[in-house]
Coordinates of C-alpha atoms in Angstrom, one line a residue:
X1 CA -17.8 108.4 38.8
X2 CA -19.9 110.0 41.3
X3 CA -19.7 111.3 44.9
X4 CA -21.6 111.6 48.0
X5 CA -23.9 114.5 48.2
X6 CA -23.2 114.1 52.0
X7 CA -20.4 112.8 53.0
X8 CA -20.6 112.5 56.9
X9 CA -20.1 109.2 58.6
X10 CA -23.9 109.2 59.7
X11 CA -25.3 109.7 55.8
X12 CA -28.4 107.8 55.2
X13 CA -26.9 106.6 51.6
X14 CA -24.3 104.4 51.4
X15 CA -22.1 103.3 48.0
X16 CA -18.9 104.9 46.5
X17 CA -20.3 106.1 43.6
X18 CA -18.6 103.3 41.6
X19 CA -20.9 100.7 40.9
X20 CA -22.1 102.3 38.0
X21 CA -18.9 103.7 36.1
X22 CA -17.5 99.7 37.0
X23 CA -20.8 98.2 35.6
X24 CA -20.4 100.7 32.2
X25 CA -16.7 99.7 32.0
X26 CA -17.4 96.1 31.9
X27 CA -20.0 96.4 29.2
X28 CA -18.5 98.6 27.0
X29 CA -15.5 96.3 26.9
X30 CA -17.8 93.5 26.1
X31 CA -19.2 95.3 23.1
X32 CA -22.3 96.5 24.7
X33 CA -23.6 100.0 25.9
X34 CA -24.7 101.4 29.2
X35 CA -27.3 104.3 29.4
X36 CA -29.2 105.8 32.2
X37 CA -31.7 108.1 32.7
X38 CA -33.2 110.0 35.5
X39 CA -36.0 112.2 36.6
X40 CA -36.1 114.0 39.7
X41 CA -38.9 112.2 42.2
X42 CA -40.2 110.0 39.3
X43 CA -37.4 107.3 39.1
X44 CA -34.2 106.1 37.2
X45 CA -34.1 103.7 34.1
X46 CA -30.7 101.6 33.0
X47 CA -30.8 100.4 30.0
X48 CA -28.3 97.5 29.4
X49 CA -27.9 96.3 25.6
X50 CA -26.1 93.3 24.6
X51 CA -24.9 92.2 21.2
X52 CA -25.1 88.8 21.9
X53 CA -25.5 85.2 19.4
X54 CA -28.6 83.4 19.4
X55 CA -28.5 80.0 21.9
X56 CA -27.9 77.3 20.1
X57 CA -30.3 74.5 20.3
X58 CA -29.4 71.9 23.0
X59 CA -26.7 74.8 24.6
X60 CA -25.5 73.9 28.1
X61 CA -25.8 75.6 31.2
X62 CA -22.5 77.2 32.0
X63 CA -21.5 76.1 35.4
X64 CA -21.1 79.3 38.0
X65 CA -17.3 80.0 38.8
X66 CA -16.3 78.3 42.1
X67 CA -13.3 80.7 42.8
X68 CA -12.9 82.7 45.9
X69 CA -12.9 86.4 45.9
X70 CA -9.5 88.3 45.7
X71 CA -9.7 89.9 49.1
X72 CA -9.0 89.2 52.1
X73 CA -9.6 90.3 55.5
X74 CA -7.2 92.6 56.5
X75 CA -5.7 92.3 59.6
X76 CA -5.4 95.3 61.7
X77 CA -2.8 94.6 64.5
X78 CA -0.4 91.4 65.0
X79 CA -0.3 92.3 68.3
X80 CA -3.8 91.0 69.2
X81 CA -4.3 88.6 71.4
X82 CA -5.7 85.7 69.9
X83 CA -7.4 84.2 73.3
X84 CA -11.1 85.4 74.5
X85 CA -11.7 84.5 78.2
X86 CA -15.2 85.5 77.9
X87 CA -16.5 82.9 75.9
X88 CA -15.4 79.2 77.7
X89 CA -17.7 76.8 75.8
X90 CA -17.8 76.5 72.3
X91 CA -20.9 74.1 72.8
X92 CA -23.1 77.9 73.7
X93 CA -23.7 79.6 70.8
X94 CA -21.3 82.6 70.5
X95 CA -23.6 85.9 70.5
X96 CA -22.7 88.2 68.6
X97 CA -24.1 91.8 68.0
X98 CA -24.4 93.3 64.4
X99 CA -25.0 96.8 63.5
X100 CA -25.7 97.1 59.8
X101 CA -28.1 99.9 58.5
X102 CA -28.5 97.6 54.7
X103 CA -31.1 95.1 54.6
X104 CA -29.7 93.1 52.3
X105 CA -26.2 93.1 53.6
X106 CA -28.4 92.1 57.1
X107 CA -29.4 88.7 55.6
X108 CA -26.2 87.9 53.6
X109 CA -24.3 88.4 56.9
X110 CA -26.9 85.9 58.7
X111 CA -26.7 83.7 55.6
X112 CA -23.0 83.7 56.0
X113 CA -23.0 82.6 59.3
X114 CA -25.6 79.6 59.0
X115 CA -24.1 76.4 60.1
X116 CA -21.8 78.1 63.0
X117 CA -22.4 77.8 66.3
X118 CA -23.6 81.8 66.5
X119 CA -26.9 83.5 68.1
X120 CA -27.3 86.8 66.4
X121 CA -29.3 90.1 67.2
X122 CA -29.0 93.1 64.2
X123 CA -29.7 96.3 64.6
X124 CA -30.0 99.1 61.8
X125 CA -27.7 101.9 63.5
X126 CA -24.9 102.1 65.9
X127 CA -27.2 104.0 68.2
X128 CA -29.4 100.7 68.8
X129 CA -26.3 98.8 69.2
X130 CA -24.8 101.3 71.9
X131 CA -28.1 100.5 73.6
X132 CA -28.4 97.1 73.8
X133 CA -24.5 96.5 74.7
X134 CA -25.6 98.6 77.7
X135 CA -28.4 95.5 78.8
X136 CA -27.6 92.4 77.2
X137 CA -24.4 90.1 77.0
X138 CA -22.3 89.8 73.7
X139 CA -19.2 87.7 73.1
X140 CA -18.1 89.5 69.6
X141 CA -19.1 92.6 67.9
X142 CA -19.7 93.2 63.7
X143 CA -20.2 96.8 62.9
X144 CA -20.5 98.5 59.4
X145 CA -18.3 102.1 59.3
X146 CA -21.1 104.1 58.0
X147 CA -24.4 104.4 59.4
X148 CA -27.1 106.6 60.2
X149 CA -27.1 108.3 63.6
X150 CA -24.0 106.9 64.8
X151 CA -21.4 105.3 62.8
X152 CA -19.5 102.0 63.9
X153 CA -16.4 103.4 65.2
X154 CA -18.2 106.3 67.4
X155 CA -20.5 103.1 68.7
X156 CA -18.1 101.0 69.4
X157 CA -15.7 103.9 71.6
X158 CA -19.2 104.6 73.4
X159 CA -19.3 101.2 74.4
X160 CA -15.8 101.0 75.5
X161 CA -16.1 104.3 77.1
X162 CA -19.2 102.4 79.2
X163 CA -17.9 99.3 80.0
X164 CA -14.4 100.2 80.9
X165 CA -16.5 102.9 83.6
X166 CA -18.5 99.4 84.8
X167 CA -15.1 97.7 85.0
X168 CA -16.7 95.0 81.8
X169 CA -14.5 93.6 79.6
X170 CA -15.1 94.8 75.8
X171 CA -15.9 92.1 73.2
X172 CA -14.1 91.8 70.3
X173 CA -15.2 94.1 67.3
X174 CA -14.6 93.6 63.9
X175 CA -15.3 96.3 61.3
X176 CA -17.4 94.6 58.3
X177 CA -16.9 98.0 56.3
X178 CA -16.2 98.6 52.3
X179 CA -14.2 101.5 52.8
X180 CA -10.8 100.2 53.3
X181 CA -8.3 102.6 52.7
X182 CA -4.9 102.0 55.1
X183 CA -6.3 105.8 56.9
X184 CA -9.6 104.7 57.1
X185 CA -7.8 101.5 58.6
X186 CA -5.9 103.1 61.1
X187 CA -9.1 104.8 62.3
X188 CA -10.7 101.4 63.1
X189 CA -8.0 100.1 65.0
X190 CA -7.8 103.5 66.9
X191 CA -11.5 103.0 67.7
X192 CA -10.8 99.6 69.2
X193 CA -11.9 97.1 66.0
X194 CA -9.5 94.1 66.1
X195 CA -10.0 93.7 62.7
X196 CA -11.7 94.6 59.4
X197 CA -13.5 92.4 57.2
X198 CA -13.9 93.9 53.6
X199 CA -17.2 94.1 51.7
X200 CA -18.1 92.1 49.3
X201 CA -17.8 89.3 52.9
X202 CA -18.0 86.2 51.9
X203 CA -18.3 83.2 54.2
X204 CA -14.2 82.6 53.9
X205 CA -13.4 86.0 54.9
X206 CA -15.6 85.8 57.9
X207 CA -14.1 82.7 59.1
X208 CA -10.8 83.8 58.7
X209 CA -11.6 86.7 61.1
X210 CA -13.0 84.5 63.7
X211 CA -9.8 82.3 63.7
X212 CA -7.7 85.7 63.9
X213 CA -9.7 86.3 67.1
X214 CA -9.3 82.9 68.3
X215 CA -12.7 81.7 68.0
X216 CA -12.2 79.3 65.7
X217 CA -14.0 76.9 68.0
X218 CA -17.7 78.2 66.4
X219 CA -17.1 77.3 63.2
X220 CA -18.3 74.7 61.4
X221 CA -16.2 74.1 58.1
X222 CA -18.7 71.3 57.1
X223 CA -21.5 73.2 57.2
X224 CA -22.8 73.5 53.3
X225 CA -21.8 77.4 51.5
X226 CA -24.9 80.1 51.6
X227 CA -25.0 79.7 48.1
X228 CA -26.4 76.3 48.6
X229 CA -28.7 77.3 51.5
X230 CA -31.5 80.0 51.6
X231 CA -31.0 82.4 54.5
X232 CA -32.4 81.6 58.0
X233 CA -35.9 82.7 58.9
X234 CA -36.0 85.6 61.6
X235 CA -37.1 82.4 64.0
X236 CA -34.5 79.9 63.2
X237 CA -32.0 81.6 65.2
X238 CA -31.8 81.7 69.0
X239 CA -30.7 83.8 71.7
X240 CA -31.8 86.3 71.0
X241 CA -34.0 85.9 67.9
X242 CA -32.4 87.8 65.0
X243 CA -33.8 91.3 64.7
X244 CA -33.3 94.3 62.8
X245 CA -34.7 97.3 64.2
X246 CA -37.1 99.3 62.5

């Protein structure tokens, strides 16, 4: 296993350090090897080697699995109240702000949430999302725990810290975070998050969040899965047009 060389909640790197060992596991117990190599400033090389049977002529396609992932979101407080006064019409889209410094986990969260009635804005840092709170309206908040310059909690008791001086109600926030140890948890919930969605999200997870939040009403459960849709262009979505800060 590895470990973070820095382990501050504002690191530019993200990861536990596990992918790899995991990914060595799981070959070795399928009878093949995993190797890596490394230079300093030049690059890294894995080497995956299967000992696998030739396809036999004609061989079909194995069909991908269709089961959900094991985990769920995890609910931070009962207590929560489910209504949102804020948002009165499901027919308007529900804006929602997302501060996520990963590209790629940028566009699956927008791929996820193709189909509901959603207009998102992403921003790379909890900096940028402490700024636009201050000037534009949001009905719910997704924020990644880790992030460079500010993480998701400090963003998020910034905001509160704002808007409670302004006499503004604070949107909902859930933390869309892979670190979810019950400490790391409790830190969330004593930041304000209402509750945490674990990474890897997956559209179920996401919905089930919305429901615990009472927002239901912006979902569209007939509305095909991401794996059968690409993601939305940058101009497909509205109000305002999904961003991600550079």
């Amino acid at each position: 296993e590895f470990v973070q060389g820095d382990s501050s909640k504002t690191r530019r790197f993200g990861g536990a350090g596990l992918g790899m060992p995991i990914a060595r596991d799981l070959t070795q117990s399928l009878g093949g090897k995993l190797s890596v190599s490394s230079v300093l400033g030049q690059g890294t090389q894995v080497m995956l080697l299967f000992p696998l049977p030739a396809c036999a002529e004609g061989a079909v396609e194995e069909p991908p699995p269709t089961a959900e992932p094991l985990a769920q979101p995890l609910p931070i407080s009962a207590a929560a109240e489910p209504d949102n006064p804020s948002v009165v019409d499901p027919d308007v889209p529900l804006r929602v702000l997302i501060a996520e410094d990963n590209k790629v986990n940028q566009k699956v969260i927008a791929a996820l949430m193709r189909g509901m009635r959603v207009s998102l804005t992403i921003v790379d840092n909890g900096r940028l999302a402490f700024e636009l709170a201050q000037n534009e309206e949001f009905d719910l908040f997704l924020f990644d725990s880790m992030m460079p310059e500010m993480d998701g909690s400090s963003a998020l008791c910034e905001i509160t810290r704002a808007y409670v001086a302004r006499h503004k109600r604070v949107p909902p926030a859930v933390a869309v975070t892979a670190n979810v140890a019950p400490e790391q948890v409790l830190e969330y919930e004593e930041a304000g998050f209402r509750d945490v969605v674990a990474k890897p999200i997956s559209k179920k997870k996401l919905e089930q969040s919305l429901a615990s939040l009472g927002l239901s009403a912006w979902v569209c459960p007939e509305t095909p899965s991401p794996e059968q849709v690409a993601p939305a262009p940058p101009e497909a979505v509205a109000r305002p047009a999904l961003r991600a800060a550079e």
